[in-house]
Coordinates of C-alpha atoms in Angstrom, one line a residue:
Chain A
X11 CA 234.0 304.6 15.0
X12 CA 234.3 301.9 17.7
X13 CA 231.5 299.3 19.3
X14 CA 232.2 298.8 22.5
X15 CA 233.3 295.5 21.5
X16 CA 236.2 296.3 18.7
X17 CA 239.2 296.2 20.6
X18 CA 237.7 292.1 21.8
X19 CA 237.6 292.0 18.2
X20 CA 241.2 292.9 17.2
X21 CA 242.8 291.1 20.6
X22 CA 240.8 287.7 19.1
X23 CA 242.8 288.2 15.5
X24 CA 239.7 289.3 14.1
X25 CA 240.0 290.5 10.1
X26 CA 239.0 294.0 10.6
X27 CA 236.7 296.4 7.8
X28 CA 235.1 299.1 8.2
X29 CA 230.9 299.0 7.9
X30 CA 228.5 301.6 8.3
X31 CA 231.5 304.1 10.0
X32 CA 232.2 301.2 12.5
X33 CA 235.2 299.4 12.9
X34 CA 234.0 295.9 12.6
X35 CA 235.0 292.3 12.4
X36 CA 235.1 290.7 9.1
X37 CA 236.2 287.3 9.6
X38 CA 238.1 285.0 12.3
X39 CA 238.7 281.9 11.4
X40 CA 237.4 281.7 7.8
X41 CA 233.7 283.1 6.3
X42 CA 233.0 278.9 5.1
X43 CA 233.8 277.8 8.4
X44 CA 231.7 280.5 10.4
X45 CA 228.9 280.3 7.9
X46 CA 228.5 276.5 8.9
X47 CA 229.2 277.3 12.5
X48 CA 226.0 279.0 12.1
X49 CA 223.8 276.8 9.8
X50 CA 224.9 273.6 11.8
X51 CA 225.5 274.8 15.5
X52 CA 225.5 278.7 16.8
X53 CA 227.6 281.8 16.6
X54 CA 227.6 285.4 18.1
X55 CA 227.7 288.4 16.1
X56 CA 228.8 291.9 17.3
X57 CA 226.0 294.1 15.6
X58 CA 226.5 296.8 18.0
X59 CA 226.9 299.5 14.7
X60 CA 223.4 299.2 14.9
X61 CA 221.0 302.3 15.3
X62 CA 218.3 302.6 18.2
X63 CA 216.0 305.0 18.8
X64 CA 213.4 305.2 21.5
X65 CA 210.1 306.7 20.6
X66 CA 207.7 307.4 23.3
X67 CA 204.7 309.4 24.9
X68 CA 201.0 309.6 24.5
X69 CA 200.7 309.9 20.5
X70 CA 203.6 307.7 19.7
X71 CA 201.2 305.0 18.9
X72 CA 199.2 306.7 16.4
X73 CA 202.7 309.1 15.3
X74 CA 204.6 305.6 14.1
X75 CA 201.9 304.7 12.3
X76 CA 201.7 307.5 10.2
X77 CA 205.8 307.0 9.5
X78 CA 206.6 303.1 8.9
X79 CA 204.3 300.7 6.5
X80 CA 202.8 298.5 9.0
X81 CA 200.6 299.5 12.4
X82 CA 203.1 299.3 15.1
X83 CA 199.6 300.6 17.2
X84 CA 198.7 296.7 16.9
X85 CA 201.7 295.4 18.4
X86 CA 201.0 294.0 22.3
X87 CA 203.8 295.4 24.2
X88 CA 206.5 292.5 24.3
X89 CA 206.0 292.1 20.4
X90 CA 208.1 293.4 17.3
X91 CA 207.9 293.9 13.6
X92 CA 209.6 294.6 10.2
X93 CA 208.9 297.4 8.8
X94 CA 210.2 300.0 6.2
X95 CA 210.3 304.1 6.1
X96 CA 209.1 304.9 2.5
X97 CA 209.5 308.5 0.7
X98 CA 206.4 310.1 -0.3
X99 CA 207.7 308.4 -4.0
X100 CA 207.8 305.2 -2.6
X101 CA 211.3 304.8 -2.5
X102 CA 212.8 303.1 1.0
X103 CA 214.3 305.2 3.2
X104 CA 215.2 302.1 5.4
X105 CA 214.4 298.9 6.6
X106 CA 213.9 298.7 11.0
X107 CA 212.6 296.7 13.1
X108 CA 209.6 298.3 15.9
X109 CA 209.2 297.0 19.4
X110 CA 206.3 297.9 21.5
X111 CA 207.8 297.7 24.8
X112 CA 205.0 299.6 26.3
X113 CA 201.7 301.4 25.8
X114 CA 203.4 304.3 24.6
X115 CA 206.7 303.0 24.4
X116 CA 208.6 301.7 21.2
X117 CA 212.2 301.5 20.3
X118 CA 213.8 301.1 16.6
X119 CA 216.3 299.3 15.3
X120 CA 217.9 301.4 11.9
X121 CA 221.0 300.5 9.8
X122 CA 224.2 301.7 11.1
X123 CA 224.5 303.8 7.6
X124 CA 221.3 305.5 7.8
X125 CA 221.3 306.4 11.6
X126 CA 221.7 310.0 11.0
X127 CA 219.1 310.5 8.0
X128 CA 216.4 308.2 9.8
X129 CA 217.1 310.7 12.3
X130 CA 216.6 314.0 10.8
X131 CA 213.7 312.1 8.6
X132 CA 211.6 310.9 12.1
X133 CA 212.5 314.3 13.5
X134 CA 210.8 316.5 10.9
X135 CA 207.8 314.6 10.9
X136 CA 207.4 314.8 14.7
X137 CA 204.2 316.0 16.4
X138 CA 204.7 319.6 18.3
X139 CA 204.2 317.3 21.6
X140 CA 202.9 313.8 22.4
X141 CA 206.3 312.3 21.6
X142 CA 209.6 312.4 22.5
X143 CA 212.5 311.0 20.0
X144 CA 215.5 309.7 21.7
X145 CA 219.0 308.3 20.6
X146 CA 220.2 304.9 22.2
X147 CA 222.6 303.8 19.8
X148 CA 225.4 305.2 21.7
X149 CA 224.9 303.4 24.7
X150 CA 223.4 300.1 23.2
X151 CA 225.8 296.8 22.5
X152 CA 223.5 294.4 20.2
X153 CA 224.8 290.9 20.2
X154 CA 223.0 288.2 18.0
X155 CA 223.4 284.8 18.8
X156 CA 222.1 282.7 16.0
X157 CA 221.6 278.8 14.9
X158 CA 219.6 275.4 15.9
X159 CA 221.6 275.6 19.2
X160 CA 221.3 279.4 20.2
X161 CA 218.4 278.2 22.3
X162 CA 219.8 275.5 23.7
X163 CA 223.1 276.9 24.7
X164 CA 221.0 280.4 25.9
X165 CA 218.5 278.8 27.9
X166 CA 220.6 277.8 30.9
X167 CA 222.3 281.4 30.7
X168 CA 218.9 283.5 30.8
X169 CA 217.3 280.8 33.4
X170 CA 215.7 279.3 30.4
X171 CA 212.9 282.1 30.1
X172 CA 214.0 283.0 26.5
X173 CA 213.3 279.2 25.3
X174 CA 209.5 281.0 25.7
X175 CA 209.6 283.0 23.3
X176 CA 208.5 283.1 19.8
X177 CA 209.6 284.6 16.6
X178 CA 209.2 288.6 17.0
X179 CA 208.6 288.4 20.7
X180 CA 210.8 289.6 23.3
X181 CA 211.7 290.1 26.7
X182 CA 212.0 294.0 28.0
X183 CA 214.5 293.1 31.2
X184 CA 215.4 289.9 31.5
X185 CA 219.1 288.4 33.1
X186 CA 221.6 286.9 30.9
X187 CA 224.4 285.6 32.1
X188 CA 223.9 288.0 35.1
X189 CA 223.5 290.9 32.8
X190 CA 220.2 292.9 32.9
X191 CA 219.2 293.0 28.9
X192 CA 216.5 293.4 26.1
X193 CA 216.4 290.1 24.8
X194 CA 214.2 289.0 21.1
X195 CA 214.1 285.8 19.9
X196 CA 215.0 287.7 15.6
X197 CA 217.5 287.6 13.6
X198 CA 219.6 288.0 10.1
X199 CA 220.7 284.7 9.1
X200 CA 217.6 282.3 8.1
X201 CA 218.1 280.2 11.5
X202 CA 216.6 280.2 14.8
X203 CA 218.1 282.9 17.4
X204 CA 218.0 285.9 19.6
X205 CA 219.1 289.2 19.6
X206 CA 220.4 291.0 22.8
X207 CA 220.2 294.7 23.4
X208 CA 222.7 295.4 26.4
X209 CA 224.1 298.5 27.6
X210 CA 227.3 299.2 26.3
X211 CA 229.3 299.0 29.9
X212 CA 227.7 295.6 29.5
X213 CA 229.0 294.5 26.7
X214 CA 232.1 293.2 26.6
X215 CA 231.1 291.1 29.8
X216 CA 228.1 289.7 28.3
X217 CA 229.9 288.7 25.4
X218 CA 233.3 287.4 26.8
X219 CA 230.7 285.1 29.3
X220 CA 228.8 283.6 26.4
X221 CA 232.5 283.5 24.4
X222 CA 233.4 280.8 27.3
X223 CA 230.4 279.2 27.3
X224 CA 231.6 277.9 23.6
X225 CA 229.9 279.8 21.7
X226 CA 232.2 281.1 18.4
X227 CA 232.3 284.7 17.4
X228 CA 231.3 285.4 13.1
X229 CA 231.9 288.3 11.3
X230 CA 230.4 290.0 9.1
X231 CA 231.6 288.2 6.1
X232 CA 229.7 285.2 7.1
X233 CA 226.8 287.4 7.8
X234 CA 226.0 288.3 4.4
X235 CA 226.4 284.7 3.4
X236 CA 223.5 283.5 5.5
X237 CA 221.4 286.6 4.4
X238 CA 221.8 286.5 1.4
X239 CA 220.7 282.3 1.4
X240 CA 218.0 283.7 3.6
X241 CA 216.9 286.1 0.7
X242 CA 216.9 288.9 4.0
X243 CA 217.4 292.4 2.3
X244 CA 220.2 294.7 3.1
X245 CA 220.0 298.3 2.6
X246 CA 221.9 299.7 -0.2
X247 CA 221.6 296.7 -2.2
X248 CA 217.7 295.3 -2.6
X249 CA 216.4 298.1 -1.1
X250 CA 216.9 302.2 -1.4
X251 CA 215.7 305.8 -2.4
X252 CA 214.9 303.9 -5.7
X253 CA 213.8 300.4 -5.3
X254 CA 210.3 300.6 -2.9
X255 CA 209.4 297.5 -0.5
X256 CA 206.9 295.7 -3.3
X257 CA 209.8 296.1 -5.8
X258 CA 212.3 294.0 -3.2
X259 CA 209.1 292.0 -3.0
X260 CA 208.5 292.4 0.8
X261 CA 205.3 293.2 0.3
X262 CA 203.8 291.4 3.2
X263 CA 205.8 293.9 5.8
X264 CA 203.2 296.9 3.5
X265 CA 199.7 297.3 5.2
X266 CA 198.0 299.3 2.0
X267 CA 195.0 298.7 3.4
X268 CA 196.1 300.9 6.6
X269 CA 193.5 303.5 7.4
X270 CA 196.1 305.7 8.8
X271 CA 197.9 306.8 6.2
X272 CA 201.4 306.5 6.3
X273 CA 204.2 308.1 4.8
X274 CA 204.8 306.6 0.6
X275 CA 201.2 304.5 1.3
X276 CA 199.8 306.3 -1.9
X277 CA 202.8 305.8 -4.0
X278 CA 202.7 302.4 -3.3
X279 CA 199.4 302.0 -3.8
X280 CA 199.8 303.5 -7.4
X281 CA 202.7 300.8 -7.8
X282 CA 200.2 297.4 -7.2
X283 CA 197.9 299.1 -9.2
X284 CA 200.0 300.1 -12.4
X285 CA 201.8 296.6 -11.5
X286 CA 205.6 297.0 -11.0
X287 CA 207.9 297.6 -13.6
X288 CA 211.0 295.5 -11.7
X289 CA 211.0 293.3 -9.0
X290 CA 214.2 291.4 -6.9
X291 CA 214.8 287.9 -8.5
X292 CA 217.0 285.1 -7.0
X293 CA 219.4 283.9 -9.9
X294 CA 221.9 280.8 -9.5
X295 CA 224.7 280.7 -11.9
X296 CA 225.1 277.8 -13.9
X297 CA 228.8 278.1 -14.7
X298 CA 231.3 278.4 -12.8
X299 CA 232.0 282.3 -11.7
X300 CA 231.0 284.5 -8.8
X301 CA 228.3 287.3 -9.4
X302 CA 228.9 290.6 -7.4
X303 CA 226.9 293.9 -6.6
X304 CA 227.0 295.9 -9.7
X305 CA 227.4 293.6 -12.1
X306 CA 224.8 293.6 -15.4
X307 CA 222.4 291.0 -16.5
X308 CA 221.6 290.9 -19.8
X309 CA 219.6 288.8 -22.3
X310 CA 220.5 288.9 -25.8
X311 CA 222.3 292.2 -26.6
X312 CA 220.6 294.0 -24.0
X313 CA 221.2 294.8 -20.3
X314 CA 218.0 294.3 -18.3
X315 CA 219.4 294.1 -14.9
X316 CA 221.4 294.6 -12.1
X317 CA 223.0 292.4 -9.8
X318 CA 222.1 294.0 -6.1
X319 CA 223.9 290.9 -4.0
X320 CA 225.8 288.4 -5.3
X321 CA 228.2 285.9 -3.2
X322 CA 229.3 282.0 -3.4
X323 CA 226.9 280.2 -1.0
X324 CA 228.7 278.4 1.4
X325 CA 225.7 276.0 1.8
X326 CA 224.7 275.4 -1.7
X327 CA 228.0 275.3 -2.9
X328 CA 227.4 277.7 -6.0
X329 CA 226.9 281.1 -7.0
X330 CA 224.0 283.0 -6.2
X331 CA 222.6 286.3 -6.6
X332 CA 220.2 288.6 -6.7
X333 CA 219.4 291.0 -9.2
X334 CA 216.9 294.0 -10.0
X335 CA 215.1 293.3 -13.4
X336 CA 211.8 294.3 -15.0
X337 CA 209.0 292.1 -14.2
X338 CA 208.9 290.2 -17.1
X339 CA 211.9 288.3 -16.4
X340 CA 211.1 286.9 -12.6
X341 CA 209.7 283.6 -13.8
X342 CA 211.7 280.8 -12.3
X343 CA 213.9 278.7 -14.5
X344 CA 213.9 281.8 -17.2
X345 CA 217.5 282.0 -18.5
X346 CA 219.8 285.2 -18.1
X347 CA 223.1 286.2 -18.6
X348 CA 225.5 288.0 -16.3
X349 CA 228.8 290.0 -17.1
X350 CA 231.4 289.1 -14.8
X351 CA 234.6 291.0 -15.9
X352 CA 233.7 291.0 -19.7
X353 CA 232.7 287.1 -19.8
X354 CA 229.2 286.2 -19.8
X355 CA 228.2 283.8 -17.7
X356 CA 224.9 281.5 -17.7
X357 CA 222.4 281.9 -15.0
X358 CA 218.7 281.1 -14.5
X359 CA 216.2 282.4 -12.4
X360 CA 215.6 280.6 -8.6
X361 CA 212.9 280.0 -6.4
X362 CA 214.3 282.3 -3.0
X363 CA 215.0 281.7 -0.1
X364 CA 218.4 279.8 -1.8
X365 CA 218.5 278.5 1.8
X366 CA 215.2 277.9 4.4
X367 CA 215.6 275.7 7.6
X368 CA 213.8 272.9 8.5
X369 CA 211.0 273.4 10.6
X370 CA 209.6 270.4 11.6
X371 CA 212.8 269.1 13.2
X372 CA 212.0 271.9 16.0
Chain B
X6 CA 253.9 284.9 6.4
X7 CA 255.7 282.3 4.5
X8 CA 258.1 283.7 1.8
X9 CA 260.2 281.2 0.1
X10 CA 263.3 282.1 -1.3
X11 CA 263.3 279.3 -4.3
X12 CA 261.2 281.8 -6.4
X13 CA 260.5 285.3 -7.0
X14 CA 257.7 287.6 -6.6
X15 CA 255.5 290.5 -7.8
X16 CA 254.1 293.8 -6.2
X17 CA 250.6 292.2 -7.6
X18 CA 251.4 289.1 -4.9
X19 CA 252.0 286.6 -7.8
X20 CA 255.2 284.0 -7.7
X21 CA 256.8 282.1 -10.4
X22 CA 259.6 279.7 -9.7
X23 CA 262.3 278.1 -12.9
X24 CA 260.0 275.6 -13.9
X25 CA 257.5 278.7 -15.0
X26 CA 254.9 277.7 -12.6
X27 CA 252.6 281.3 -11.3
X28 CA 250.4 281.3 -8.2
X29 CA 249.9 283.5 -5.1
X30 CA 251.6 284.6 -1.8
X31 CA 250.4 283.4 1.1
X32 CA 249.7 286.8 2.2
X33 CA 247.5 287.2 -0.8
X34 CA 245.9 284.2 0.0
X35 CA 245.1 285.5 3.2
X36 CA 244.0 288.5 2.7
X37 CA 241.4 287.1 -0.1
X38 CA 240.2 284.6 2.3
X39 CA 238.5 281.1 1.2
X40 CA 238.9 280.7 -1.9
X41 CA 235.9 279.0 -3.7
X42 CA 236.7 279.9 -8.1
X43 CA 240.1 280.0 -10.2
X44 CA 238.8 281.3 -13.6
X45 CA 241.9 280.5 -15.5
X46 CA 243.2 281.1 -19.1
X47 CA 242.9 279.1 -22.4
X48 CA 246.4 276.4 -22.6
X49 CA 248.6 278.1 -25.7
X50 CA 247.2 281.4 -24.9
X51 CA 250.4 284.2 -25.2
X52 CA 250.5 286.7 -22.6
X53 CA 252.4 289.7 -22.0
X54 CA 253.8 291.0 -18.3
X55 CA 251.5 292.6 -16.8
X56 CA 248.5 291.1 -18.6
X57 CA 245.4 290.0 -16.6
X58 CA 244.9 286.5 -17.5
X59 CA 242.4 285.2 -14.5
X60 CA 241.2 286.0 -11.1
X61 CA 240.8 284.1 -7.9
X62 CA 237.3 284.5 -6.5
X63 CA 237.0 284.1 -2.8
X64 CA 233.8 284.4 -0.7
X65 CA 234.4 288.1 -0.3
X66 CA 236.0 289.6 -3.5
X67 CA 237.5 288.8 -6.4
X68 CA 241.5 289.4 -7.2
X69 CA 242.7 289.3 -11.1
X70 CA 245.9 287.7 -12.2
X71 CA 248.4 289.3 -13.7
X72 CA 251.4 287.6 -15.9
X73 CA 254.6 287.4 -13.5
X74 CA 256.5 287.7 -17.3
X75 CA 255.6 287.7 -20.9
X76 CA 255.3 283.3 -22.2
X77 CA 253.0 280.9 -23.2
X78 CA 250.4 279.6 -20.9
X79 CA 251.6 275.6 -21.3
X80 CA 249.4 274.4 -18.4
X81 CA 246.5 275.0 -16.1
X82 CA 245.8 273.6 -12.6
X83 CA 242.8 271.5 -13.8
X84 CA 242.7 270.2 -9.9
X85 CA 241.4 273.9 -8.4
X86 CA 238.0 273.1 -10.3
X87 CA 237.5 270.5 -7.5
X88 CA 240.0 272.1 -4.9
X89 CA 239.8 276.1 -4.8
X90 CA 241.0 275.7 -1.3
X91 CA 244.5 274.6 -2.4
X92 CA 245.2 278.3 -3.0
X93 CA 244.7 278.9 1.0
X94 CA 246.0 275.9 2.4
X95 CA 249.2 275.1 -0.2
X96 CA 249.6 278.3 -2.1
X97 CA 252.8 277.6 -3.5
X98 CA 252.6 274.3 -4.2
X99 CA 249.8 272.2 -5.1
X100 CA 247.6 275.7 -4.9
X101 CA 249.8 276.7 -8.4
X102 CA 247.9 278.2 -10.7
X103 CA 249.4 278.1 -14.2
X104 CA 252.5 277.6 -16.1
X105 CA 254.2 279.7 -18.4
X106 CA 256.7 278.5 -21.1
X107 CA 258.7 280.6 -23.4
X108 CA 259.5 283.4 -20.8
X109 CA 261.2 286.5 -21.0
X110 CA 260.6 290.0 -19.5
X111 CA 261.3 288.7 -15.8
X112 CA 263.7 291.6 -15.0
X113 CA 261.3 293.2 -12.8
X114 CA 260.6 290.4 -10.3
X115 CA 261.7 290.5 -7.0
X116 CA 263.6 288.3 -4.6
X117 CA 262.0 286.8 -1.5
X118 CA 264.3 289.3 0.6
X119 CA 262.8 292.1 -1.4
X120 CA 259.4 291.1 -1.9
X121 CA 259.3 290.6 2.0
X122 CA 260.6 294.3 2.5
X123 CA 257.7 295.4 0.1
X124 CA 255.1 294.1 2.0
X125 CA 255.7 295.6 4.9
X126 CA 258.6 293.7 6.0
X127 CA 256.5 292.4 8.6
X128 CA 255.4 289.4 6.8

């Protein structure tokens, strides 16, 4: 499948992959180079492979709440959250984001490779009436623009309103760069930025407009890199059918407390009280070598672990991973093994984020 | 794509010129992307053609080496510890990777002219 943006993509000399059944762009100039783009300036990112549904009518409120791990009834309309679908064992079904943009209005942001099961998973659990389930994603562009200077270099394109909003807030019709769009000031990358929701005639407009304002597109490559420093999960990998939010330790995105009972809330429950038998540790290598997905961890003889994401990190200039292993092992500083291609390579466990931005400088 | 025709080639996108010296294509170079890790083999270690003895690790994914021909390795390019990105920038010259001594087995390597045509020719 296409964006509406993947024939820009291939005209700019774009490195092309697929992801999630989309045709997308995995590199332009270089995944060191567009990493730093982003950590040190901005870039834009086509994330149009992205899934949205709208969710809306009278019982929405109370219907969502019953489905993902945190209230969306407490959002105020113009405000957003990260939440998960669990299985009734726990397990993630995905990770979305929900936006109130009304009283009874919300709209969902799912992973391109789980559009269709998130789907048929929201569907069965619908109400007989009180809300109506509808499919976006076929005429929504998403574009992210993300680092210190996205605000600077959005503001005089969106008439400066966005430079008001905070972190999980957003805008339901606002005009970029003379384009009507959804506009949140969120992100995947550990730096300050927005994402724009833009209809897919849009899109190629909006995003050749902020292209000539300077702003450099990334692909995908570089957006693992800065996720993966940011610690942010990604579906498949530190999250699934078998590793639960509080295993991925996300645990503060998991109301338990929630009197409406959600979907997985008692399985979960069972999980902080048993305690957890594995958890999602940040490991740096400590000789040279590059960890990947897959890959074992070990200590001694044994293989305790799994390697969920592993990458260079362009801003550390090392190895990092990250790797699913039973509890016992997610002290900082305690030293692992992995098994990169037969050879066993030193690594410890890291404090995580590998990456976090400074703050104060904002 | 650059292709010189001072050395020959593998299918596995490997090069070795007279003086033994192995490293990749430039279109293997760019199709790994940056390169940030050589893991390279032991100096006196004997390899046969065909034998992985290292990979290049680039942001992305990984690519093993294979031996070009069967030799000795007689020296490793201690520089890529410090300078991965040789590989990208001079892949067939200071981004060399080892060098063999001691060679035989090279009947299977293939010219510039050929190693272009099996590419894709459009390289």
């Amino acid at each position: 499948m296409q964006t509406p943006l993947t024939s820009w993509h291939r005209r700019h000399g774009a490195k092309m992959t697929t992801f999630g059944g989309y045709e997308m762009p995995i590199e332009y100039q270089g995944i060191l180079e567009e990493h730093r783009l982003v950590r040190e300036s901005v870039g834009m990112f086509d994330v149009s492979h992205m899934g949205e549904f709208l969710v809306q009518g009278p019982k929405a409120p109370d219907f969502l709440d019953r489905l993902v791990t945190k209230a969306p009834s407490r959002l105020q309309p113009g405000q957003a959250l990260y939440t998960f679908l669990c299985a009734p064992d726990a397990g993630t079904v995905d990770d979305l984001l929900v936006y109130r943009r009304g009283t009874s209005e919300f709209w969902l942001v799912v992973n391109a490779a789980n559009r269709a099961g998130d789907w048929a998973w929201i569907r069965d659990r619908l109400p007989t009436d009180g809300v109506e389930l509808i499919d976006r994603s076929d005429e929504t562009a998403l574009i992210a623009v993300q680092g210190p200077k996205a605000s600077e270099i959005l503001g005089p394109l969106a008439g400066n309103e966005v430079l008001k909003l905070k972190p999980f807030r957003f805008f339901n019709e606002v005009r970029v760069a003379n384009t009507t769009v959804m506009i949140s000031r969120t992100g995947y990358t550990g730096e300050d930025g927005f994402e724009i929701y833009a209809s897919a005639h849009d899109a190629e407009g909006l995003w050749e407009q902020l292209y000539r304002q300077g702003i450099p597109p990334i692909g995908l490559g570089a957006r693992d890199t800065l996720r993966l420093e940011a610690r942010l999960p990604l579906y498949g990998h530190e999250l699934s059918r078998s590793i639960s939010p509080l295993e991925a330790g996300l645990a503060r995105f998991v109301d338990l407390e929630q009197s409406e009972h959600f979907v997985g809330q008692e399985a979960l429950r069972r999980q902080r009280e048993v305690g957890l038998a594995s958890t999602i540790v940040g490991l740096e290598l400590t000789a040279p070598g590059v960890a990947r997905s897959g890959f074992s961890v070990v200590d001694g003889d044994q293989t305790i672990g799994v390697v969920t994401s592993g990458s260079f990190s362009p801003t550390l200039k090392k190895a990092v991973a990250l790797a699913l292993v039973p509890m016992k092992f997610h002290t900082v500083g305690t030293p692992l093994e992995l098994v990169i291609r037969g050879r066993r390579v030193p690594a410890r466990v890291a404090a995580t984020p590998f990456y976090q931005r400074n703050r104060s400088a904002r | 794509m650059n292709v010189p025709d001072d050395r020959q080639y593998t299918l596995e996108h490997e090069w070795i010129d007279s003086q033994g010296r192995v490293g990749i294509t430039d279109y293997a170079q760019d199709a790994l992307g940056d390169v940030v890790f050589v893991e390279l083999p032991e100096i006196g270690q004997t390899l046969k053609r065909g034998q992985s003895f290292g990979a290049v690790e680039s942001v992305k994914s990984v690519s093993d080496l294979y031996s070009p021909m069967n030799g000795v390795v007689a020296a490793v390019n201690q520089d890529l510890a410090e300078h991965p990105d040789w590989v990208n920038q001079d892949p067939y010259g200071s981004g060399w990777i080892v060098q063999l001594s001691e060679r035989s087995g090279g009947d299977e390597l293939l010219s510039a002219d050929l190693y272009r045509l099996k590419t894709g020719g459009d390289q």
